[in-house]
Amino acid sequence: MGFEINCFVSPSLVNEDLICNICGGVLEDGLWSPECEHSFCKVCIHKWLQRSTVCPNDRQYLNLTLLKPIPRFMRNILDKLEMKCKFIGNGCLQVIPLESLRQHIPVCDFNPDKQIDCVSGCGLTLKKRELESHNCVKALRQRVDTLVEENMKYERSVTSVRFELNSLRNENKKTNELVNSLQNDVKRLLADRQMSVSTDSNASAVPQSSLGVKSEKNSRMVPNPYVLITPLQSS
């Protein structure tokens, strides 16, 4: 929502281009459409586009992606506009440039929500509106109760975290044991395989001396094809 025009020192000097086309107030966090050149408060146009897809002025198509921050020259004009403090009804007569309004509100002495320290010396910080009904003893007891409750929540949280940590440690231990077991199985399988390969190699290897003996025996048994057999003569 925009700023009410009557909150400005000179409402008649506010250019109509600085007026939101939805709420009729002076632009707050202004956005504009480069297509149709209409300007809106950020909150106003966001709410409008939740239920419509056209500009509220000329009915042209419009969505959030088409909107841009208002041009710098418009922001500069807005920032220099002089405003009455929103707590003028409480007694604040200060005149503030719009660009300084957000800094002034929290520290304004007439702001009922201004944070102040207890004047009785209990050390608590409270809103100015609460000062008249403030009771130091009661407030401190409430503060202690709040701190005790927060501490109990913290302790429960710590206990829960410790339980989770122990669970993770147990899971990690089991995982490491499984990994070690698998590694031992792999080593055992590799050793068995190596032994099997060595046994097969020894079985297939024949000593050279044995081969020589067998060769010699075989050569004796084979007849010489060039030896003629003399036929037996009859008597």
C-alpha atoms as an extended CHARMM CRD file, in Angstrom:
* protein
*
       235  EXT
         1         1  MET       CA              0.0000000000        0.0000000000        0.0000000000  PROA      1               0.0000000000
         2         2  GLY       CA              1.1780000000        3.4910000000       -0.8160000000  PROA      2               0.0000000000
         3         3  PHE       CA              1.6680000000        6.5000000000        1.4440000000  PROA      3               0.0000000000
         4         4  GLU       CA             -1.4330000000        8.5960000000        2.0350000000  PROA      4               0.0000000000
         5         5  ILE       CA             -1.0350000000       11.8240000000        0.1210000000  PROA      5               0.0000000000
         6         6  ASN       CA             -2.2020000000       13.8780000000        3.1020000000  PROA      6               0.0000000000
         7         7  CYS       CA              0.8660000000       12.6850000000        5.0280000000  PROA      7               0.0000000000
         8         8  PHE       CA              3.0100000000       14.9130000000        2.8260000000  PROA      8               0.0000000000
         9         9  VAL       CA              3.7250000000       18.5120000000        3.7050000000  PROA      9               0.0000000000
        10        10  SER       CA              2.6190000000       19.7710000000        0.2820000000  PROA      10              0.0000000000
        11        11  PRO       CA              0.1650000000       17.2460000000       -1.2440000000  PROA      11              0.0000000000
        12        12  SER       CA             -0.5250000000       19.5050000000       -4.2180000000  PROA      12              0.0000000000
        13        13  LEU       CA              3.1220000000       19.2950000000       -5.2630000000  PROA      13              0.0000000000
        14        14  VAL       CA              3.0550000000       15.5070000000       -5.6100000000  PROA      14              0.0000000000
        15        15  ASN       CA              3.2050000000       14.6630000000       -9.3100000000  PROA      15              0.0000000000
        16        16  GLU       CA              0.4150000000       12.3850000000      -10.5060000000  PROA      16              0.0000000000
        17        17  ASP       CA              3.0220000000       10.0800000000      -12.0610000000  PROA      17              0.0000000000
        18        18  LEU       CA              4.0940000000        9.2450000000       -8.4990000000  PROA      18              0.0000000000
        19        19  ILE       CA              0.6150000000        8.0080000000       -7.5870000000  PROA      19              0.0000000000
        20        20  CYS       CA             -0.1490000000        4.2800000000       -7.5320000000  PROA      20              0.0000000000
        21        21  ASN       CA             -2.7680000000        3.4040000000      -10.1410000000  PROA      21              0.0000000000
        22        22  ILE       CA             -4.3630000000        0.8850000000       -7.7790000000  PROA      22              0.0000000000
        23        23  CYS       CA             -4.4690000000        2.2880000000       -4.2110000000  PROA      23              0.0000000000
        24        24  GLY       CA             -4.2320000000        5.9880000000       -5.1090000000  PROA      24              0.0000000000
        25        25  GLY       CA             -1.4350000000        6.5900000000       -2.6050000000  PROA      25              0.0000000000
        26        26  VAL       CA              2.0970000000        7.8320000000       -3.2430000000  PROA      26              0.0000000000
        27        27  LEU       CA              4.2480000000        4.9850000000       -4.5510000000  PROA      27              0.0000000000
        28        28  GLU       CA              5.8170000000        2.6610000000       -1.9900000000  PROA      28              0.0000000000
        29        29  ASP       CA              8.4840000000        0.3410000000       -3.4470000000  PROA      29              0.0000000000
        30        30  GLY       CA              7.2890000000        1.4500000000       -6.8520000000  PROA      30              0.0000000000
        31        31  LEU       CA              7.1990000000       -0.7720000000       -9.9430000000  PROA      31              0.0000000000
        32        32  TRP       CA              6.1890000000        0.2040000000      -13.4480000000  PROA      32              0.0000000000
        33        33  SER       CA              5.3690000000       -1.3820000000      -16.7750000000  PROA      33              0.0000000000
        34        34  PRO       CA              7.6090000000       -0.1300000000      -19.6170000000  PROA      34              0.0000000000
        35        35  GLU       CA              4.8910000000       -1.1990000000      -22.0660000000  PROA      35              0.0000000000
        36        36  CYS       CA              2.0800000000        1.0020000000      -20.7820000000  PROA      36              0.0000000000
        37        37  GLU       CA              4.1700000000        3.2420000000      -18.4700000000  PROA      37              0.0000000000
        38        38  HSD       CA              1.8230000000        2.8820000000      -15.5090000000  PROA      38              0.0000000000
        39        39  SER       CA              3.2250000000        2.7560000000      -11.9810000000  PROA      39              0.0000000000
        40        40  PHE       CA              2.1250000000        0.7680000000       -8.9430000000  PROA      40              0.0000000000
        41        41  CYS       CA              3.1250000000        0.0040000000       -5.3850000000  PROA      41              0.0000000000
        42        42  LYS       CA              4.8610000000       -3.3580000000       -5.2150000000  PROA      42              0.0000000000
        43        43  VAL       CA              2.3260000000       -4.8700000000       -2.8180000000  PROA      43              0.0000000000
        44        44  CYS       CA             -0.6380000000       -3.4980000000       -4.7770000000  PROA      44              0.0000000000
        45        45  ILE       CA              0.4020000000       -4.8580000000       -8.1730000000  PROA      45              0.0000000000
        46        46  HSD       CA              1.4260000000       -8.2330000000       -6.7290000000  PROA      46              0.0000000000
        47        47  LYS       CA             -2.0310000000       -8.6700000000       -5.2300000000  PROA      47              0.0000000000
        48        48  TRP       CA             -3.6780000000       -7.4830000000       -8.4490000000  PROA      48              0.0000000000
        49        49  LEU       CA             -1.7870000000       -9.9400000000      -10.6400000000  PROA      49              0.0000000000
        50        50  GLN       CA             -2.7930000000      -12.8360000000       -8.4060000000  PROA      50              0.0000000000
        51        51  ARG       CA             -6.3020000000      -12.5150000000       -9.8180000000  PROA      51              0.0000000000
        52        52  SER       CA             -5.7240000000      -10.7960000000      -13.1740000000  PROA      52              0.0000000000
        53        53  THR       CA             -3.2920000000      -10.7320000000      -16.1160000000  PROA      53              0.0000000000
        54        54  VAL       CA             -4.0400000000       -7.2520000000      -17.4490000000  PROA      54              0.0000000000
        55        55  CYS       CA             -3.0580000000       -3.7210000000      -16.4440000000  PROA      55              0.0000000000
        56        56  PRO       CA             -5.7460000000       -2.1750000000      -14.1920000000  PROA      56              0.0000000000
        57        57  ASN       CA             -5.6220000000        1.0250000000      -16.2690000000  PROA      57              0.0000000000
        58        58  ASP       CA             -5.5880000000        0.1390000000      -19.9640000000  PROA      58              0.0000000000
        59        59  ARG       CA             -6.2490000000       -3.6440000000      -19.8190000000  PROA      59              0.0000000000
        60        60  GLN       CA             -3.0370000000       -4.5110000000      -21.6600000000  PROA      60              0.0000000000
        61        61  TYR       CA             -1.4990000000       -7.8960000000      -20.9080000000  PROA      61              0.0000000000
        62        62  LEU       CA              0.7170000000       -7.7110000000      -17.8140000000  PROA      62              0.0000000000
        63        63  ASN       CA              2.6000000000      -10.1070000000      -15.5480000000  PROA      63              0.0000000000
        64        64  LEU       CA              5.3090000000       -9.8140000000      -12.9080000000  PROA      64              0.0000000000
        65        65  THR       CA              8.1430000000      -10.5580000000      -15.3300000000  PROA      65              0.0000000000
        66        66  LEU       CA              7.2790000000       -7.4240000000      -17.3250000000  PROA      66              0.0000000000
        67        67  LEU       CA              7.4990000000       -5.0960000000      -14.3240000000  PROA      67              0.0000000000
        68        68  LYS       CA             10.6190000000       -3.0590000000      -13.5510000000  PROA      68              0.0000000000
        69        69  PRO       CA             11.6230000000       -0.7690000000      -10.6710000000  PROA      69              0.0000000000
        70        70  ILE       CA             10.5490000000        2.7850000000      -11.3470000000  PROA      70              0.0000000000
        71        71  PRO       CA             13.2050000000        4.8930000000      -13.1590000000  PROA      71              0.0000000000
        72        72  ARG       CA             15.8840000000        6.5890000000      -11.0910000000  PROA      72              0.0000000000
        73        73  PHE       CA             14.6020000000       10.1160000000      -11.7370000000  PROA      73              0.0000000000
        74        74  MET       CA             11.2340000000        9.1060000000      -10.2500000000  PROA      74              0.0000000000
        75        75  ARG       CA             12.9320000000        7.5840000000       -7.2030000000  PROA      75              0.0000000000
        76        76  ASN       CA             14.9710000000       10.7540000000       -6.7110000000  PROA      76              0.0000000000
        77        77  ILE       CA             11.8270000000       12.9100000000       -6.7670000000  PROA      77              0.0000000000
        78        78  LEU       CA             10.0700000000       10.5680000000       -4.3360000000  PROA      78              0.0000000000
        79        79  ASP       CA             12.9970000000       10.5100000000       -1.9270000000  PROA      79              0.0000000000
        80        80  LYS       CA             13.0000000000       14.3030000000       -1.6310000000  PROA      80              0.0000000000
        81        81  LEU       CA              9.2850000000       14.6290000000       -0.8610000000  PROA      81              0.0000000000
        82        82  GLU       CA              8.8170000000       15.8990000000        2.7020000000  PROA      82              0.0000000000
        83        83  MET       CA              6.5060000000       13.9310000000        4.9660000000  PROA      83              0.0000000000
        84        84  LYS       CA              4.9150000000       14.4170000000        8.3460000000  PROA      84              0.0000000000
        85        85  CYS       CA              5.8490000000       11.7340000000       10.8440000000  PROA      85              0.0000000000
        86        86  LYS       CA              3.2270000000        8.9750000000       11.0560000000  PROA      86              0.0000000000
        87        87  PHE       CA              3.1350000000        9.5970000000       14.8160000000  PROA      87              0.0000000000
        88        88  ILE       CA              2.0520000000       13.1980000000       14.4320000000  PROA      88              0.0000000000
        89        89  GLY       CA             -1.0960000000       12.2600000000       16.3350000000  PROA      89              0.0000000000
        90        90  ASN       CA              1.1000000000       11.2550000000       19.2900000000  PROA      90              0.0000000000
        91        91  GLY       CA              2.8750000000       14.5930000000       19.2210000000  PROA      91              0.0000000000
        92        92  CYS       CA              5.7470000000       14.2400000000       16.7270000000  PROA      92              0.0000000000
        93        93  LEU       CA              6.0200000000       17.4020000000       14.6360000000  PROA      93              0.0000000000
        94        94  GLN       CA              9.1600000000       16.4070000000       12.7660000000  PROA      94              0.0000000000
        95        95  VAL       CA              9.2370000000       16.7370000000        8.9700000000  PROA      95              0.0000000000
        96        96  ILE       CA             11.2130000000       13.9680000000        7.2560000000  PROA      96              0.0000000000
        97        97  PRO       CA             12.2790000000       13.3510000000        3.6590000000  PROA      97              0.0000000000
        98        98  LEU       CA             10.6480000000       10.1660000000        2.4070000000  PROA      98              0.0000000000
        99        99  GLU       CA             14.0630000000        8.5230000000        1.9850000000  PROA      99              0.0000000000
       100       100  SER       CA             14.6670000000        8.9150000000        5.7650000000  PROA      100             0.0000000000
       101       101  LEU       CA             11.2560000000        7.7170000000        6.9240000000  PROA      101             0.0000000000
       102       102  ARG       CA             12.2610000000        4.0960000000        7.5360000000  PROA      102             0.0000000000
       103       103  GLN       CA             15.2100000000        5.1980000000        9.6870000000  PROA      103             0.0000000000
       104       104  HSD       CA             13.0980000000        7.6680000000       11.6790000000  PROA      104             0.0000000000
       105       105  ILE       CA             10.1610000000        5.4060000000       12.6270000000  PROA      105             0.0000000000
       106       106  PRO       CA             11.9840000000        2.9550000000       14.9650000000  PROA      106             0.0000000000
       107       107  VAL       CA             13.7040000000        5.7610000000       16.9140000000  PROA      107             0.0000000000
       108       108  CYS       CA             10.8500000000        8.2740000000       17.0190000000  PROA      108             0.0000000000
       109       109  ASP       CA             10.2020000000        9.2500000000       20.6470000000  PROA      109             0.0000000000
       110       110  PHE       CA              6.4470000000        9.1640000000       19.9450000000  PROA      110             0.0000000000
       111       111  ASN       CA              6.4700000000        5.6500000000       18.5270000000  PROA      111             0.0000000000
       112       112  PRO       CA              4.6350000000        3.4350000000       21.0640000000  PROA      112             0.0000000000
       113       113  ASP       CA              6.6370000000        0.4230000000       19.8280000000  PROA      113             0.0000000000
       114       114  LYS       CA             10.0200000000        2.0780000000       20.3100000000  PROA      114             0.0000000000
       115       115  GLN       CA             12.3870000000       -0.2000000000       22.2330000000  PROA      115             0.0000000000
       116       116  ILE       CA             13.5520000000        1.3310000000       25.5150000000  PROA      116             0.0000000000
       117       117  ASP       CA             15.3340000000        0.1300000000       28.6510000000  PROA      117             0.0000000000
       118       118  CYS       CA             13.3650000000       -0.1710000000       31.8720000000  PROA      118             0.0000000000
       119       119  VAL       CA             13.7560000000        3.0500000000       33.8730000000  PROA      119             0.0000000000
       120       120  SER       CA             13.5280000000        1.0620000000       37.1410000000  PROA      120             0.0000000000
       121       121  GLY       CA             16.8030000000       -0.6410000000       36.3800000000  PROA      121             0.0000000000
       122       122  CYS       CA             15.7630000000       -4.2880000000       35.9160000000  PROA      122             0.0000000000
       123       123  GLY       CA             17.7960000000       -4.3670000000       32.7150000000  PROA      123             0.0000000000
       124       124  LEU       CA             14.9660000000       -5.5230000000       30.4510000000  PROA      124             0.0000000000
       125       125  THR       CA             14.1940000000       -3.9010000000       27.1040000000  PROA      125             0.0000000000
       126       126  LEU       CA             10.5320000000       -3.3150000000       26.3570000000  PROA      126             0.0000000000
       127       127  LYS       CA              8.2260000000       -1.3440000000       24.1120000000  PROA      127             0.0000000000
       128       128  LYS       CA              7.3650000000        2.1790000000       25.1780000000  PROA      128             0.0000000000
       129       129  ARG       CA              3.6590000000        1.2770000000       25.2910000000  PROA      129             0.0000000000
       130       130  GLU       CA              4.4490000000       -1.4130000000       27.9010000000  PROA      130             0.0000000000
       131       131  LEU       CA              6.3630000000        0.8980000000       30.2220000000  PROA      131             0.0000000000
       132       132  GLU       CA              3.3670000000        2.0960000000       32.2420000000  PROA      132             0.0000000000
       133       133  SER       CA              2.1480000000       -1.4040000000       33.1120000000  PROA      133             0.0000000000
       134       134  HSD       CA              5.6280000000       -2.8940000000       33.4760000000  PROA      134             0.0000000000
       135       135  ASN       CA              6.3620000000       -4.8080000000       36.7040000000  PROA      135             0.0000000000
       136       136  CYS       CA             10.0450000000       -5.6370000000       37.0920000000  PROA      136             0.0000000000
       137       137  VAL       CA              9.5950000000       -8.6850000000       39.3600000000  PROA      137             0.0000000000
       138       138  LYS       CA              6.8330000000      -10.1960000000       37.2330000000  PROA      138             0.0000000000
       139       139  ALA       CA              8.7250000000       -9.5010000000       34.0090000000  PROA      139             0.0000000000
       140       140  LEU       CA             11.9340000000      -11.0450000000       35.3820000000  PROA      140             0.0000000000
       141       141  ARG       CA             10.0580000000      -14.1630000000       36.5060000000  PROA      141             0.0000000000
       142       142  GLN       CA              8.5490000000      -14.4950000000       33.0450000000  PROA      142             0.0000000000
       143       143  ARG       CA             11.9820000000      -14.0180000000       31.5610000000  PROA      143             0.0000000000
       144       144  VAL       CA             13.4390000000      -16.7190000000       33.8300000000  PROA      144             0.0000000000
       145       145  ASP       CA             10.5970000000      -19.1110000000       32.9200000000  PROA      145             0.0000000000
       146       146  THR       CA             11.2480000000      -18.4500000000       29.2510000000  PROA      146             0.0000000000
       147       147  LEU       CA             14.9700000000      -19.1020000000       29.6610000000  PROA      147             0.0000000000
       148       148  VAL       CA             14.3040000000      -22.3220000000       31.6060000000  PROA      148             0.0000000000
       149       149  GLU       CA             11.9800000000      -23.5510000000       28.8600000000  PROA      149             0.0000000000
       150       150  GLU       CA             14.4980000000      -22.6460000000       26.1710000000  PROA      150             0.0000000000
       151       151  ASN       CA             17.2290000000      -24.4460000000       28.1260000000  PROA      151             0.0000000000
       152       152  MET       CA             15.0660000000      -27.5850000000       28.3900000000  PROA      152             0.0000000000
       153       153  LYS       CA             14.4710000000      -27.4880000000       24.6430000000  PROA      153             0.0000000000
       154       154  TYR       CA             18.2020000000      -27.1180000000       24.1270000000  PROA      154             0.0000000000
       155       155  GLU       CA             18.9540000000      -30.0880000000       26.3990000000  PROA      155             0.0000000000
       156       156  ARG       CA             16.3790000000      -32.2250000000       24.5730000000  PROA      156             0.0000000000
       157       157  SER       CA             17.9550000000      -31.2030000000       21.3160000000  PROA      157             0.0000000000
       158       158  VAL       CA             21.4280000000      -32.1180000000       22.6060000000  PROA      158             0.0000000000
       159       159  THR       CA             20.1580000000      -35.5170000000       23.8070000000  PROA      159             0.0000000000
       160       160  SER       CA             18.5970000000      -36.1660000000       20.4280000000  PROA      160             0.0000000000
       161       161  VAL       CA             21.7970000000      -35.1970000000       18.6350000000  PROA      161             0.0000000000
       162       162  ARG       CA             23.8510000000      -37.4680000000       20.9010000000  PROA      162             0.0000000000
       163       163  PHE       CA             21.4940000000      -40.3760000000       20.2120000000  PROA      163             0.0000000000
       164       164  GLU       CA             21.7920000000      -39.7580000000       16.4760000000  PROA      164             0.0000000000
       165       165  LEU       CA             25.5760000000      -39.5620000000       16.8170000000  PROA      165             0.0000000000
       166       166  ASN       CA             25.7540000000      -42.8870000000       18.6620000000  PROA      166             0.0000000000
       167       167  SER       CA             23.5310000000      -44.4910000000       16.0480000000  PROA      167             0.0000000000
       168       168  LEU       CA             25.7870000000      -43.2060000000       13.2960000000  PROA      168             0.0000000000
       169       169  ARG       CA             28.8600000000      -44.4870000000       15.1280000000  PROA      169             0.0000000000
       170       170  ASN       CA             27.3130000000      -47.9580000000       15.4350000000  PROA      170             0.0000000000
       171       171  GLU       CA             26.3610000000      -47.9420000000       11.7700000000  PROA      171             0.0000000000
       172       172  ASN       CA             29.8730000000      -46.8350000000       10.8650000000  PROA      172             0.0000000000
       173       173  LYS       CA             31.3790000000      -49.6140000000       13.0030000000  PROA      173             0.0000000000
       174       174  LYS       CA             29.2050000000      -52.2410000000       11.3140000000  PROA      174             0.0000000000
       175       175  THR       CA             30.1080000000      -50.8630000000        7.9050000000  PROA      175             0.0000000000
       176       176  ASN       CA             33.8350000000      -51.0020000000        8.7000000000  PROA      176             0.0000000000
       177       177  GLU       CA             33.5040000000      -54.5820000000        9.9520000000  PROA      177             0.0000000000
       178       178  LEU       CA             31.6990000000      -55.5630000000        6.7690000000  PROA      178             0.0000000000
       179       179  VAL       CA             34.3540000000      -53.8790000000        4.6290000000  PROA      179             0.0000000000
       180       180  ASN       CA             37.1480000000      -55.6710000000        6.5110000000  PROA      180             0.0000000000
       181       181  SER       CA             35.3540000000      -58.9980000000        6.1310000000  PROA      181             0.0000000000
       182       182  LEU       CA             34.9200000000      -58.4710000000        2.4040000000  PROA      182             0.0000000000
       183       183  GLN       CA             38.5650000000      -57.4750000000        2.0250000000  PROA      183             0.0000000000
       184       184  ASN       CA             39.6490000000      -60.6600000000        3.8250000000  PROA      184             0.0000000000
       185       185  ASP       CA             37.3960000000      -62.7370000000        1.5700000000  PROA      185             0.0000000000
       186       186  VAL       CA             38.9300000000      -61.1260000000       -1.5010000000  PROA      186             0.0000000000
       187       187  LYS       CA             42.4650000000      -61.7950000000       -0.2300000000  PROA      187             0.0000000000
       188       188  ARG       CA             41.5740000000      -65.4240000000        0.4870000000  PROA      188             0.0000000000
       189       189  LEU       CA             40.0620000000      -65.8970000000       -2.9650000000  PROA      189             0.0000000000
       190       190  LEU       CA             43.1190000000      -64.3670000000       -4.6260000000  PROA      190             0.0000000000
       191       191  ALA       CA             45.4330000000      -66.6430000000       -2.6220000000  PROA      191             0.0000000000
       192       192  ASP       CA             43.3910000000      -69.7350000000       -3.5430000000  PROA      192             0.0000000000
       193       193  ARG       CA             43.4160000000      -68.7330000000       -7.1830000000  PROA      193             0.0000000000
       194       194  GLN       CA             47.1860000000      -68.2100000000       -7.1540000000  PROA      194             0.0000000000
       195       195  MET       CA             47.7070000000      -71.6200000000       -5.5510000000  PROA      195             0.0000000000
       196       196  SER       CA             45.4520000000      -73.2760000000       -8.1350000000  PROA      196             0.0000000000
       197       197  VAL       CA             47.3650000000      -71.6570000000      -10.9960000000  PROA      197             0.0000000000
       198       198  SER       CA             50.7030000000      -72.8290000000       -9.5310000000  PROA      198             0.0000000000
       199       199  THR       CA             49.4290000000      -76.3980000000       -9.1470000000  PROA      199             0.0000000000
       200       200  ASP       CA             48.2110000000      -76.5160000000      -12.7450000000  PROA      200             0.0000000000
       201       201  SER       CA             51.5660000000      -75.2130000000      -13.9970000000  PROA      201             0.0000000000
       202       202  ASN       CA             53.5130000000      -77.8730000000      -12.0790000000  PROA      202             0.0000000000
       203       203  ALA       CA             51.2740000000      -80.6350000000      -13.3480000000  PROA      203             0.0000000000
       204       204  SER       CA             51.7030000000      -79.6550000000      -16.9940000000  PROA      204             0.0000000000
       205       205  ALA       CA             55.4940000000      -79.2600000000      -16.8140000000  PROA      205             0.0000000000
       206       206  VAL       CA             57.4610000000      -82.5050000000      -17.8700000000  PROA      206             0.0000000000
       207       207  PRO       CA             61.1570000000      -82.9230000000      -16.8500000000  PROA      207             0.0000000000
       208       208  GLN       CA             63.6350000000      -82.8340000000      -19.7520000000  PROA      208             0.0000000000
       209       209  SER       CA             65.4560000000      -85.9910000000      -18.5320000000  PROA      209             0.0000000000
       210       210  SER       CA             62.2590000000      -87.9960000000      -18.7120000000  PROA      210             0.0000000000
       211       211  LEU       CA             61.6640000000      -86.8090000000      -22.2270000000  PROA      211             0.0000000000
       212       212  GLY       CA             65.1980000000      -87.9160000000      -23.2200000000  PROA      212             0.0000000000
       213       213  VAL       CA             64.7120000000      -91.4570000000      -21.8570000000  PROA      213             0.0000000000
       214       214  LYS       CA             61.3790000000      -91.8410000000      -23.5540000000  PROA      214             0.0000000000
       215       215  SER       CA             62.8560000000      -90.6030000000      -26.8380000000  PROA      215             0.0000000000
       216       216  GLU       CA             65.7170000000      -93.0840000000      -26.6570000000  PROA      216             0.0000000000
       217       217  LYS       CA             63.4010000000      -95.9930000000      -25.9450000000  PROA      217             0.0000000000
       218       218  ASN       CA             61.1690000000      -95.0400000000      -28.7920000000  PROA      218             0.0000000000
       219       219  SER       CA             64.1160000000      -94.8460000000      -31.2150000000  PROA      219             0.0000000000
       220       220  ARG       CA             65.1520000000      -98.3840000000      -30.3230000000  PROA      220             0.0000000000
       221       221  MET       CA             61.7110000000      -99.7270000000      -30.9690000000  PROA      221             0.0000000000
       222       222  VAL       CA             61.2850000000      -98.2210000000      -34.4230000000  PROA      222             0.0000000000
       223       223  PRO       CA             62.7660000000     -100.5280000000      -37.2010000000  PROA      223             0.0000000000
       224       224  ASN       CA             65.2830000000      -99.1600000000      -39.6570000000  PROA      224             0.0000000000
       225       225  PRO       CA             63.5480000000      -98.9740000000      -43.0010000000  PROA      225             0.0000000000
       226       226  TYR       CA             66.8730000000      -99.3850000000      -44.8490000000  PROA      226             0.0000000000
       227       227  VAL       CA             67.8160000000     -102.7840000000      -43.4020000000  PROA      227             0.0000000000
       228       228  LEU       CA             66.9920000000     -105.6020000000      -45.8660000000  PROA      228             0.0000000000
       229       229  ILE       CA             65.5250000000     -108.7430000000      -44.5070000000  PROA      229             0.0000000000
       230       230  THR       CA             67.3590000000     -111.7760000000      -45.9550000000  PROA      230             0.0000000000
       231       231  PRO       CA             64.9560000000     -114.4670000000      -47.0260000000  PROA      231             0.0000000000
       232       232  LEU       CA             65.3560000000     -117.8620000000      -45.3960000000  PROA      232             0.0000000000
       233       233  GLN       CA             66.9520000000     -120.4770000000      -47.6380000000  PROA      233             0.0000000000
       234       234  SER       CA             65.3270000000     -123.8090000000      -47.8410000000  PROA      234             0.0000000000
       235       235  SER       CA             67.4870000000     -126.7590000000      -46.8190000000  PROA      235             0.0000000000
